[in-house]
XYZ file of C-alpha atoms in Angstrom:
595
model
C -0.401 -2.289 -46.737
C -3.125 0.045 -48.065
C -6.194 -1.891 -49.281
C -6.535 -1.837 -53.064
C -10.162 -0.767 -52.864
C -9.073 2.401 -51.018
C -6.580 3.302 -53.757
C -8.857 2.988 -56.780
C -11.306 5.806 -55.807
C -8.406 8.232 -55.399
C -7.013 7.230 -58.781
C -10.388 7.702 -60.464
C -10.707 11.129 -58.840
C -7.290 12.153 -60.174
C -7.966 10.958 -63.725
C -10.370 13.794 -64.671
C -7.971 16.303 -63.132
C -5.101 14.961 -65.230
C -7.283 14.982 -68.353
C -8.286 18.574 -67.618
C -4.641 19.523 -67.129
C -3.566 18.007 -70.441
C -6.512 19.590 -72.257
C -5.659 22.993 -70.829
C -2.054 22.509 -71.875
C -3.085 21.647 -75.416
C -5.376 24.674 -75.627
C -2.767 27.054 -74.246
C 0.056 25.826 -76.455
C 0.107 27.366 -79.917
C 3.636 26.515 -81.047
C 5.325 23.480 -82.550
C 4.393 19.916 -81.761
C 6.019 18.879 -78.508
C 5.798 15.675 -76.463
C 3.097 15.563 -73.814
C 5.783 15.102 -71.133
C 7.496 18.298 -72.298
C 4.212 20.205 -72.251
C 3.306 18.902 -68.811
C 6.758 19.690 -67.420
C 6.600 23.197 -68.850
C 3.101 23.719 -67.489
C 4.103 22.575 -64.003
C 7.254 24.730 -64.060
C 5.247 27.784 -65.118
C 2.705 27.183 -62.373
C 5.412 26.630 -59.772
C 7.272 29.814 -60.739
C 3.978 31.733 -60.731
C 3.141 30.413 -57.252
C 6.631 31.132 -55.913
C 6.648 34.566 -57.526
C 3.299 35.499 -55.995
C 4.443 34.278 -52.580
C 7.806 36.048 -52.761
C 6.186 39.268 -54.007
C 3.883 39.262 -50.968
C 6.912 38.683 -48.738
C 8.749 41.566 -50.425
C 5.760 43.852 -49.866
C 5.670 42.866 -46.183
C 9.409 43.481 -45.832
C 9.111 47.009 -47.242
C 6.791 47.933 -44.352
C 9.531 47.536 -41.734
C 12.862 47.874 -43.500
C 15.067 48.431 -40.422
C 13.768 45.303 -38.667
C 14.153 43.096 -41.755
C 17.641 44.426 -42.532
C 18.912 43.948 -38.985
C 17.318 40.509 -38.688
C 18.991 39.246 -41.851
C 22.329 40.766 -40.845
C 22.294 39.181 -37.386
C 21.381 35.738 -38.779
C 24.340 35.935 -41.160
C 26.753 37.084 -38.437
C 25.619 34.387 -35.983
C 26.052 31.703 -38.629
C 29.581 32.845 -39.486
C 30.859 34.042 -36.100
C 33.383 31.191 -35.838
C 34.974 31.754 -39.251
C 38.378 33.431 -39.395
C 36.791 36.687 -40.544
C 34.009 36.464 -37.983
C 36.401 35.968 -35.081
C 38.703 38.734 -36.291
C 35.813 41.226 -36.463
C 33.943 40.077 -33.317
C 30.719 39.001 -35.029
C 29.354 37.495 -31.806
C 29.440 40.924 -30.121
C 27.221 42.576 -32.745
C 23.700 43.307 -31.523
C 22.374 45.438 -34.388
C 23.190 47.690 -37.320
C 24.793 50.376 -35.161
C 27.172 48.056 -33.315
C 28.011 46.314 -36.613
C 29.145 49.618 -38.080
C 31.238 50.254 -34.967
C 32.889 46.803 -34.908
C 33.506 46.387 -38.617
C 35.304 48.873 -40.909
C 34.336 49.579 -44.503
C 36.239 47.245 -46.825
C 37.475 47.016 -50.402
C 38.582 44.105 -52.550
C 42.198 44.287 -51.360
C 41.006 43.326 -47.879
C 39.723 39.988 -49.210
C 42.102 39.066 -52.057
C 44.359 36.745 -50.043
C 41.433 35.211 -48.164
C 39.524 34.466 -51.385
C 42.666 32.847 -52.802
C 42.824 30.574 -49.753
C 39.157 29.646 -50.165
C 39.824 28.748 -53.807
C 42.621 26.461 -52.597
C 40.105 24.622 -50.416
C 40.651 26.127 -46.947
C 37.289 25.908 -45.093
C 35.532 28.497 -42.917
C 37.644 31.472 -43.912
C 34.837 33.882 -44.824
C 31.736 31.682 -44.546
C 30.833 28.332 -43.046
C 29.067 27.488 -46.295
C 31.230 25.978 -48.998
C 31.347 28.248 -52.095
C 30.135 26.710 -55.337
C 31.325 29.059 -58.099
C 33.376 32.126 -58.941
C 31.995 35.323 -60.403
C 33.739 38.265 -62.048
C 32.597 41.817 -61.537
C 33.618 45.363 -62.463
C 35.235 47.782 -61.869
C 38.272 45.812 -62.984
C 36.931 42.464 -64.263
C 40.452 41.103 -63.893
C 41.722 37.661 -62.933
C 42.714 38.923 -59.482
C 39.223 40.357 -58.882
C 37.078 37.254 -58.478
C 34.291 36.787 -55.968
C 32.783 33.796 -54.250
C 29.246 32.607 -54.799
C 27.552 30.304 -52.311
C 24.465 28.091 -52.620
C 22.670 30.464 -50.225
C 23.412 33.407 -52.522
C 22.120 31.430 -55.512
C 18.949 30.463 -53.646
C 18.404 34.073 -52.583
C 18.791 35.274 -56.166
C 16.308 32.703 -57.433
C 13.653 33.157 -54.748
C 13.844 36.903 -54.114
C 14.986 37.923 -57.593
C 14.064 35.584 -60.450
C 10.621 34.532 -59.248
C 9.655 38.107 -58.333
C 10.619 39.601 -61.678
C 8.892 36.772 -63.504
C 5.770 37.472 -61.446
C 6.010 41.136 -62.498
C 6.441 40.083 -66.135
C 3.465 37.699 -65.921
C 1.246 40.580 -64.810
C 2.614 43.161 -67.264
C 2.664 40.697 -70.194
C -0.023 38.060 -69.438
C 0.721 35.982 -72.526
C 4.088 34.995 -71.019
C 2.125 32.631 -68.751
C 1.329 30.438 -71.755
C 3.237 27.373 -72.884
C 5.441 29.156 -75.420
C 9.018 28.599 -74.404
C 11.343 31.538 -74.033
C 14.780 31.573 -75.623
C 17.527 32.173 -73.090
C 21.047 33.106 -74.158
C 24.090 32.520 -71.979
C 22.598 29.655 -69.938
C 24.359 26.890 -71.881
C 27.857 28.199 -71.064
C 29.250 26.132 -68.219
C 30.429 27.621 -64.962
C 34.109 26.924 -64.396
C 34.980 25.607 -60.958
C 38.255 25.679 -59.064
C 39.832 22.220 -58.730
C 39.305 22.101 -54.971
C 35.562 22.708 -55.131
C 32.806 20.131 -55.216
C 29.711 20.791 -57.338
C 26.903 22.207 -55.231
C 24.220 20.050 -56.844
C 21.190 20.969 -58.937
C 19.057 23.707 -57.423
C 15.272 23.976 -57.651
C 15.764 26.946 -59.925
C 17.832 25.016 -62.458
C 15.095 22.378 -62.959
C 12.439 25.049 -63.375
C 14.456 27.070 -65.855
C 15.339 24.001 -67.907
C 11.594 23.450 -68.287
C 10.924 27.075 -69.207
C 13.735 27.304 -71.753
C 14.559 25.248 -74.772
C 17.967 23.779 -73.858
C 18.407 21.166 -71.101
C 22.232 20.904 -70.977
C 25.431 22.923 -70.661
C 28.443 23.377 -72.946
C 32.032 24.390 -72.260
C 32.659 26.693 -75.242
C 30.770 29.992 -75.242
C 30.666 30.277 -79.052
C 29.333 26.739 -79.500
C 26.768 27.397 -76.771
C 25.529 30.550 -78.516
C 25.218 28.661 -81.805
C 23.129 25.895 -80.240
C 20.952 28.390 -78.355
C 20.282 30.237 -81.616
C 19.524 26.994 -83.433
C 16.954 25.902 -80.857
C 15.409 29.372 -80.799
C 15.156 29.683 -84.585
C 13.357 26.385 -85.028
C 10.474 27.601 -82.841
C 8.484 30.452 -84.482
C 6.173 30.777 -81.455
C 8.733 32.171 -78.985
C 7.386 35.098 -76.972
C 10.351 36.026 -74.740
C 14.077 36.476 -75.382
C 16.083 36.379 -72.174
C 19.732 36.845 -71.211
C 21.616 37.703 -68.060
C 22.849 40.871 -69.763
C 22.233 42.866 -72.921
C 25.852 42.146 -73.895
C 25.057 38.439 -74.178
C 22.049 39.181 -76.344
C 24.179 41.429 -78.577
C 26.698 38.600 -78.887
C 23.875 36.242 -79.875
C 22.656 38.520 -82.672
C 26.250 39.075 -83.851
C 26.661 35.294 -84.070
C 23.344 35.126 -85.910
C 24.619 37.601 -88.515
C 27.757 35.523 -89.022
C 26.182 32.065 -89.080
C 22.577 32.436 -90.280
C 23.125 30.431 -93.465
C 24.590 27.443 -91.606
C 21.864 27.676 -88.964
C 19.195 27.520 -91.665
C 20.879 24.491 -93.205
C 20.924 22.703 -89.839
C 17.186 23.346 -89.458
C 16.541 22.166 -93.013
C 18.300 18.810 -92.534
C 17.518 18.402 -88.822
C 21.088 17.762 -87.624
C 23.779 19.875 -86.021
C 26.589 21.121 -88.254
C 29.779 18.996 -88.128
C 31.738 22.263 -87.927
C 30.982 22.419 -84.217
C 33.554 20.430 -82.256
C 31.268 18.739 -79.733
C 31.578 15.481 -77.861
C 29.537 12.669 -79.387
C 27.072 12.385 -76.494
C 26.453 16.134 -76.429
C 25.939 16.230 -80.197
C 23.407 13.430 -79.879
C 21.548 15.365 -77.184
C 21.257 18.376 -79.476
C 20.231 16.314 -82.492
C 17.429 14.694 -80.499
C 15.897 18.161 -80.130
C 15.991 18.792 -83.877
C 13.864 17.594 -86.746
C 14.119 18.359 -90.456
C 11.929 21.381 -91.233
C 12.358 22.669 -94.777
C 9.324 24.965 -94.495
C 10.728 26.773 -91.442
C 14.139 27.004 -93.133
C 12.573 28.649 -96.204
C 10.680 31.150 -94.040
C 13.858 32.052 -92.163
C 15.842 32.487 -95.381
C 13.234 34.895 -96.702
C 13.432 37.040 -93.550
C 17.234 37.073 -93.418
C 17.377 38.247 -97.030
C 15.445 41.366 -95.972
C 18.262 42.428 -93.614
C 18.747 42.492 -89.860
C 16.966 45.691 -88.895
C 13.935 44.564 -86.888
C 14.850 40.913 -87.473
C 13.722 39.690 -84.026
C 10.043 40.484 -84.528
C 10.144 39.000 -88.051
C 11.747 35.742 -86.911
C 9.355 35.406 -83.967
C 6.072 37.203 -84.809
C 4.653 36.534 -81.306
C 7.646 38.103 -79.534
C 6.368 40.122 -76.560
C 9.403 40.864 -74.398
C 13.192 41.043 -74.180
C 14.452 40.528 -70.611
C 18.095 41.436 -69.985
C 20.037 43.549 -67.502
C 20.647 47.095 -68.751
C 23.001 48.304 -66.005
C 26.410 49.890 -66.607
C 28.020 48.817 -69.913
C 24.813 46.999 -70.811
C 22.924 50.274 -71.250
C 24.692 50.835 -74.570
C 24.109 47.242 -75.702
C 20.431 47.624 -74.876
C 20.187 50.820 -76.930
C 21.894 49.112 -79.880
C 19.465 46.191 -79.742
C 16.411 48.436 -79.448
C 17.505 50.545 -82.409
C 18.467 47.657 -84.675
C 17.671 43.956 -84.260
C 14.934 44.252 -81.634
C 12.991 47.245 -82.883
C 9.452 47.637 -81.501
C 9.942 44.988 -78.798
C 9.567 46.042 -75.125
C 12.738 45.724 -73.031
C 12.770 44.804 -69.360
C 15.827 45.079 -67.079
C 14.677 42.801 -64.242
C 17.307 42.811 -61.495
C 20.179 44.788 -60.015
C 23.045 42.679 -58.669
C 26.535 43.261 -57.280
C 29.421 40.898 -56.489
C 27.703 39.753 -53.283
C 24.408 38.949 -54.962
C 20.938 40.413 -55.398
C 20.358 44.074 -54.485
C 17.046 45.023 -56.088
C 14.219 43.972 -58.404
C 12.493 46.033 -61.078
C 8.790 45.429 -60.401
C 7.714 47.963 -63.048
C 8.486 46.234 -66.391
C 6.457 48.726 -68.422
C 8.570 51.765 -67.421
C 11.168 52.809 -70.054
C 13.864 53.798 -67.512
C 14.609 50.862 -65.185
C 14.466 51.468 -61.448
C 14.929 48.865 -58.754
C 13.141 48.293 -55.478
C 15.795 47.264 -52.971
C 15.249 43.821 -51.431
C 15.534 44.237 -47.638
C 15.677 40.492 -47.047
C 18.392 39.777 -49.608
C 21.407 41.857 -48.602
C 22.336 44.419 -45.936
C 22.804 47.837 -47.555
C 24.503 51.048 -46.477
C 24.939 54.281 -48.403
C 27.812 56.780 -48.559
C 26.810 60.370 -49.514
C 28.758 61.830 -52.449
C 30.414 64.425 -50.203
C 32.216 61.637 -48.321
C 33.402 59.358 -51.126
C 37.078 60.252 -50.769
C 37.166 59.446 -47.046
C 38.611 56.076 -46.009
C 35.998 55.374 -43.332
C 33.051 57.716 -43.974
C 29.833 57.527 -42.022
C 27.079 55.601 -43.771
C 23.297 55.779 -43.925
C 20.858 52.871 -43.751
C 17.939 52.144 -46.075
C 15.451 54.163 -44.066
C 17.819 57.148 -43.767
C 18.509 58.023 -47.417
C 16.854 60.935 -49.225
C 15.108 61.174 -52.590
C 16.998 62.717 -55.542
C 20.352 62.110 -53.873
C 23.241 59.963 -55.136
C 25.137 57.507 -52.950
C 27.842 54.891 -53.211
C 26.405 51.492 -52.315
C 27.938 49.409 -49.504
C 26.794 45.795 -49.009
C 27.154 42.898 -46.577
C 25.979 39.587 -48.002
C 25.827 35.850 -47.460
C 28.863 35.134 -49.679
C 31.335 36.574 -47.163
C 31.981 40.241 -47.941
C 31.076 42.658 -45.142
C 30.608 46.422 -45.434
C 32.035 46.141 -48.941
C 32.287 49.334 -51.012
C 30.909 48.271 -54.391
C 31.794 51.474 -56.235
C 28.251 51.531 -57.639
C 26.679 54.980 -57.651
C 22.889 54.958 -57.343
C 20.283 57.697 -57.280
C 17.329 57.324 -54.913
C 14.273 58.108 -57.048
C 11.584 57.414 -54.449
C 10.251 55.019 -51.830
C 7.896 52.041 -51.860
C 6.521 52.051 -48.316
C 9.756 52.398 -46.283
C 12.025 50.911 -48.941
C 14.170 52.979 -51.364
C 13.770 52.758 -55.135
C 17.087 53.350 -56.901
C 18.359 54.041 -60.396
C 21.846 52.827 -61.255
C 24.067 55.687 -62.475
C 27.651 54.473 -62.936
C 30.584 52.695 -61.301
C 33.214 54.846 -59.682
C 35.997 52.610 -61.044
C 34.783 53.309 -64.582
C 35.805 56.982 -64.828
C 38.427 58.874 -66.835
C 40.458 61.303 -64.783
C 43.363 63.095 -66.466
C 43.232 66.351 -64.533
C 40.460 65.879 -61.984
C 37.587 66.062 -64.513
C 36.046 62.698 -63.468
C 34.339 61.797 -66.760
C 31.955 58.966 -65.873
C 30.950 56.117 -68.160
C 27.445 57.581 -68.361
C 28.806 60.953 -69.530
C 31.152 59.341 -72.045
C 28.423 57.167 -73.571
C 26.188 60.218 -73.952
C 28.963 62.139 -75.756
C 29.907 59.202 -77.981
C 26.323 58.539 -79.051
C 25.971 62.225 -79.923
C 29.119 62.044 -82.063
C 28.061 58.830 -83.828
C 24.789 60.461 -84.854
C 26.926 62.977 -86.760
C 28.890 60.252 -88.577
C 26.723 59.635 -91.639
C 25.949 55.937 -92.170
C 27.701 54.781 -88.992
C 26.174 52.653 -86.248
C 27.983 51.994 -82.981
C 28.665 48.373 -82.039
C 30.997 48.773 -79.066
C 33.736 50.937 -77.606
C 36.454 51.181 -74.987
C 38.591 54.059 -73.778
C 41.753 54.654 -71.784
C 43.929 57.451 -70.552
C 46.814 58.204 -72.926
C 49.441 57.105 -70.394
C 48.454 53.485 -71.159
C 48.796 53.897 -74.925
C 52.605 54.065 -74.873
C 54.495 55.081 -77.995
C 51.372 54.462 -80.067
C 49.712 57.525 -78.554
C 49.337 60.521 -80.869
C 50.406 63.884 -79.422
C 52.272 64.790 -76.254
C 49.315 66.174 -74.267
C 47.343 63.970 -71.911
C 44.180 62.840 -73.677
C 41.630 60.051 -74.034
C 42.365 57.125 -76.348
C 39.040 55.876 -77.715
C 38.544 52.586 -79.587
C 35.252 52.268 -81.482
C 33.725 49.395 -83.436
C 31.275 50.557 -86.095
C 29.159 49.143 -88.883
C 28.268 51.122 -91.977
C 31.625 52.847 -92.501
C 35.268 51.725 -92.539
C 37.045 55.053 -92.131
C 36.677 58.335 -90.254
C 37.883 61.733 -91.389
C 39.738 64.026 -89.004
C 36.679 66.267 -88.768
C 34.515 63.280 -87.842
C 36.965 62.210 -85.132
C 36.903 65.704 -83.623
C 33.108 65.469 -83.241
C 33.652 63.271 -80.189
C 35.889 65.834 -78.514
C 33.306 68.542 -79.188
C 30.566 66.339 -77.718
C 32.652 65.669 -74.610
C 33.047 69.410 -74.100
C 29.283 69.864 -74.395
C 28.690 67.049 -71.897
C 31.257 68.074 -69.264
C 31.952 71.681 -68.302
C 35.105 70.590 -66.460
C 36.460 68.799 -69.529
C 35.651 71.863 -71.663
C 37.568 74.098 -69.261
C 40.606 71.800 -69.337
C 40.546 71.730 -73.135
C 40.252 75.533 -73.292
C 43.294 75.934 -71.017
C 45.270 73.336 -72.964
C 45.636 71.081 -69.923
C 44.420 68.088 -71.936
C 44.554 67.349 -75.641
C 41.684 66.309 -77.926
C 40.340 62.770 -77.645
C 41.918 60.442 -80.219
C 39.444 58.122 -81.963
C 40.660 54.789 -83.372
C 38.416 52.527 -85.475
C 38.888 48.801 -84.768
C 37.824 45.867 -86.921
C 34.531 44.074 -86.440
C 34.399 41.604 -83.578
C 37.319 43.159 -81.670
C 35.427 43.529 -78.410
C 34.037 40.006 -78.558
C 37.631 38.842 -79.039
C 38.647 40.903 -76.008
C 35.863 39.271 -74.003
C 37.143 35.809 -74.957
C 40.689 36.926 -74.118
C 39.555 37.973 -70.642
C 37.753 34.651 -70.178
C 40.967 32.786 -70.981
C 42.725 34.771 -68.251
C 40.265 33.955 -65.509
C 37.756 31.391 -64.230
C 34.074 31.932 -63.657
C 30.900 32.104 -65.680
C 31.040 33.984 -69.039
C 27.749 35.631 -68.105
C 29.335 37.342 -65.106
C 32.266 38.864 -67.002
C 31.879 42.362 -68.393
C 34.490 43.975 -70.621
C 35.242 47.276 -68.845
C 34.557 50.428 -70.854
C 37.458 52.218 -69.187
C 40.570 50.104 -69.674
C 43.058 50.171 -66.801
C 45.543 47.557 -68.014
C 48.184 48.178 -70.631
C 47.814 44.701 -72.171
C 44.122 45.287 -72.908
C 44.910 48.606 -74.594
C 47.577 46.841 -76.685
C 45.041 44.138 -77.581
C 42.747 46.743 -79.160
C 45.631 48.684 -80.713
C 46.564 45.559 -82.666
C 43.087 45.573 -84.242
C 42.965 49.188 -85.445
C 41.921 49.587 -89.088
C 41.669 53.387 -89.244
């Protein structure tokens, strides 16, 4: 038993420190009234993330000084841990002594090599790919189909949090110092629950989840994505002091603002009366949790109504005058969503694309938030990377380069080996090496090889198509692009116009409800200007002109929900592919054509 007289001096010494902490919290916080416990929890979470971020950034810097050693060390630890799994025994993990012998023992792989094994893991068979029990499923391009799901392990989640989330938040703290204050950020997509296979046990609450609950406004999860977006918007709107909007992807943020446009009147009414709308079909306990976070605020409701009446262009900065940053991934399909947000709802707000991930987990972190074009410093300690030069992409087993062997201003296909079980996996991601930080490559994401149109060998990438489409839309007076998808005419069936092979293009616009034939042809002209190969094929008559179909508003959000109903996983991890490869998805959009 500790003597009471020895305890009291320590308590008296801590009292001034606690008083100082609470005073600092009160001075830093400029937003709504919040309970002291909430302020203290937020303050501690911010400090913990700042400390972890600083520590992990120093570790990242150290790792970039000796990339080969760090890469090989992480690879060997993973192989030793999993050498007795089915996959490890089949590919002689215990014989691997380094990167060179690994490349000799293990072939390059694609998803088909893992499909049956992943299915067995989902059914509950242990130690197939990893000794660690997976916790969730994720969905990734190029196909984003039900049969293309990937495993996520607690180790992969921890790696993403420590080497990804804390590092980018550290970069944001330094680039935007006010984000260190006690204003909460609004995060969209975090309330949607992860779906788990029946055989899996929950992995438990990670350190990261507690911290992020403290940093964001919503402390619970919801099953329905639309209800979750509504509640996230409601909690964000009631706080005028928000300084950061955050989402896993720009698509999620676009979906949030689309929901805001549809539901702003009901959201205002909920804020005015201080209770959640009965239109949302929530369980009683969950509804009570939300209502406890609300309070009647007629003044805030009136201010919001005034801003909404002015229109939605630049609405983000008007709803949250202190808004300093939008953090969301702008890779692949999300590049277009980011451009739409920057040109419309989020005008004059800096955007930051913080991380680059693949199916296996974290690949790189953007430590330069202030740069307009996102580039990513590869994380040597997160995942083992190899690179296939573009001259070898069509080979089944091409030779690969390691991190310290790539060259600047050269494009490569990325190959990864990670802690979630995939080894020497060809991601299909094409990256351009823009430079080096010490010994570590800095890359810019270009496109995914699975997301290309190829009628006659022209290989029109998603990046090229987006560039051509944006050029065409600028020539359609009054039109603004919301979303699009495209397919080769062979998938369009009898609906397809014309006998020549061509692109079928589905566009969702605001501002106009019809397109003339001349306007539709603008896209084909833009494609010819973008791609010399496509122009040559059109000149020879080998392919016909692209056919543009206008679909009704919300069609692509409906397609996203349709895909979610087909497959498990987290809504945040599912991307609607720009290039549609399945007939049923083309038919889905055909049924929504209005012009």
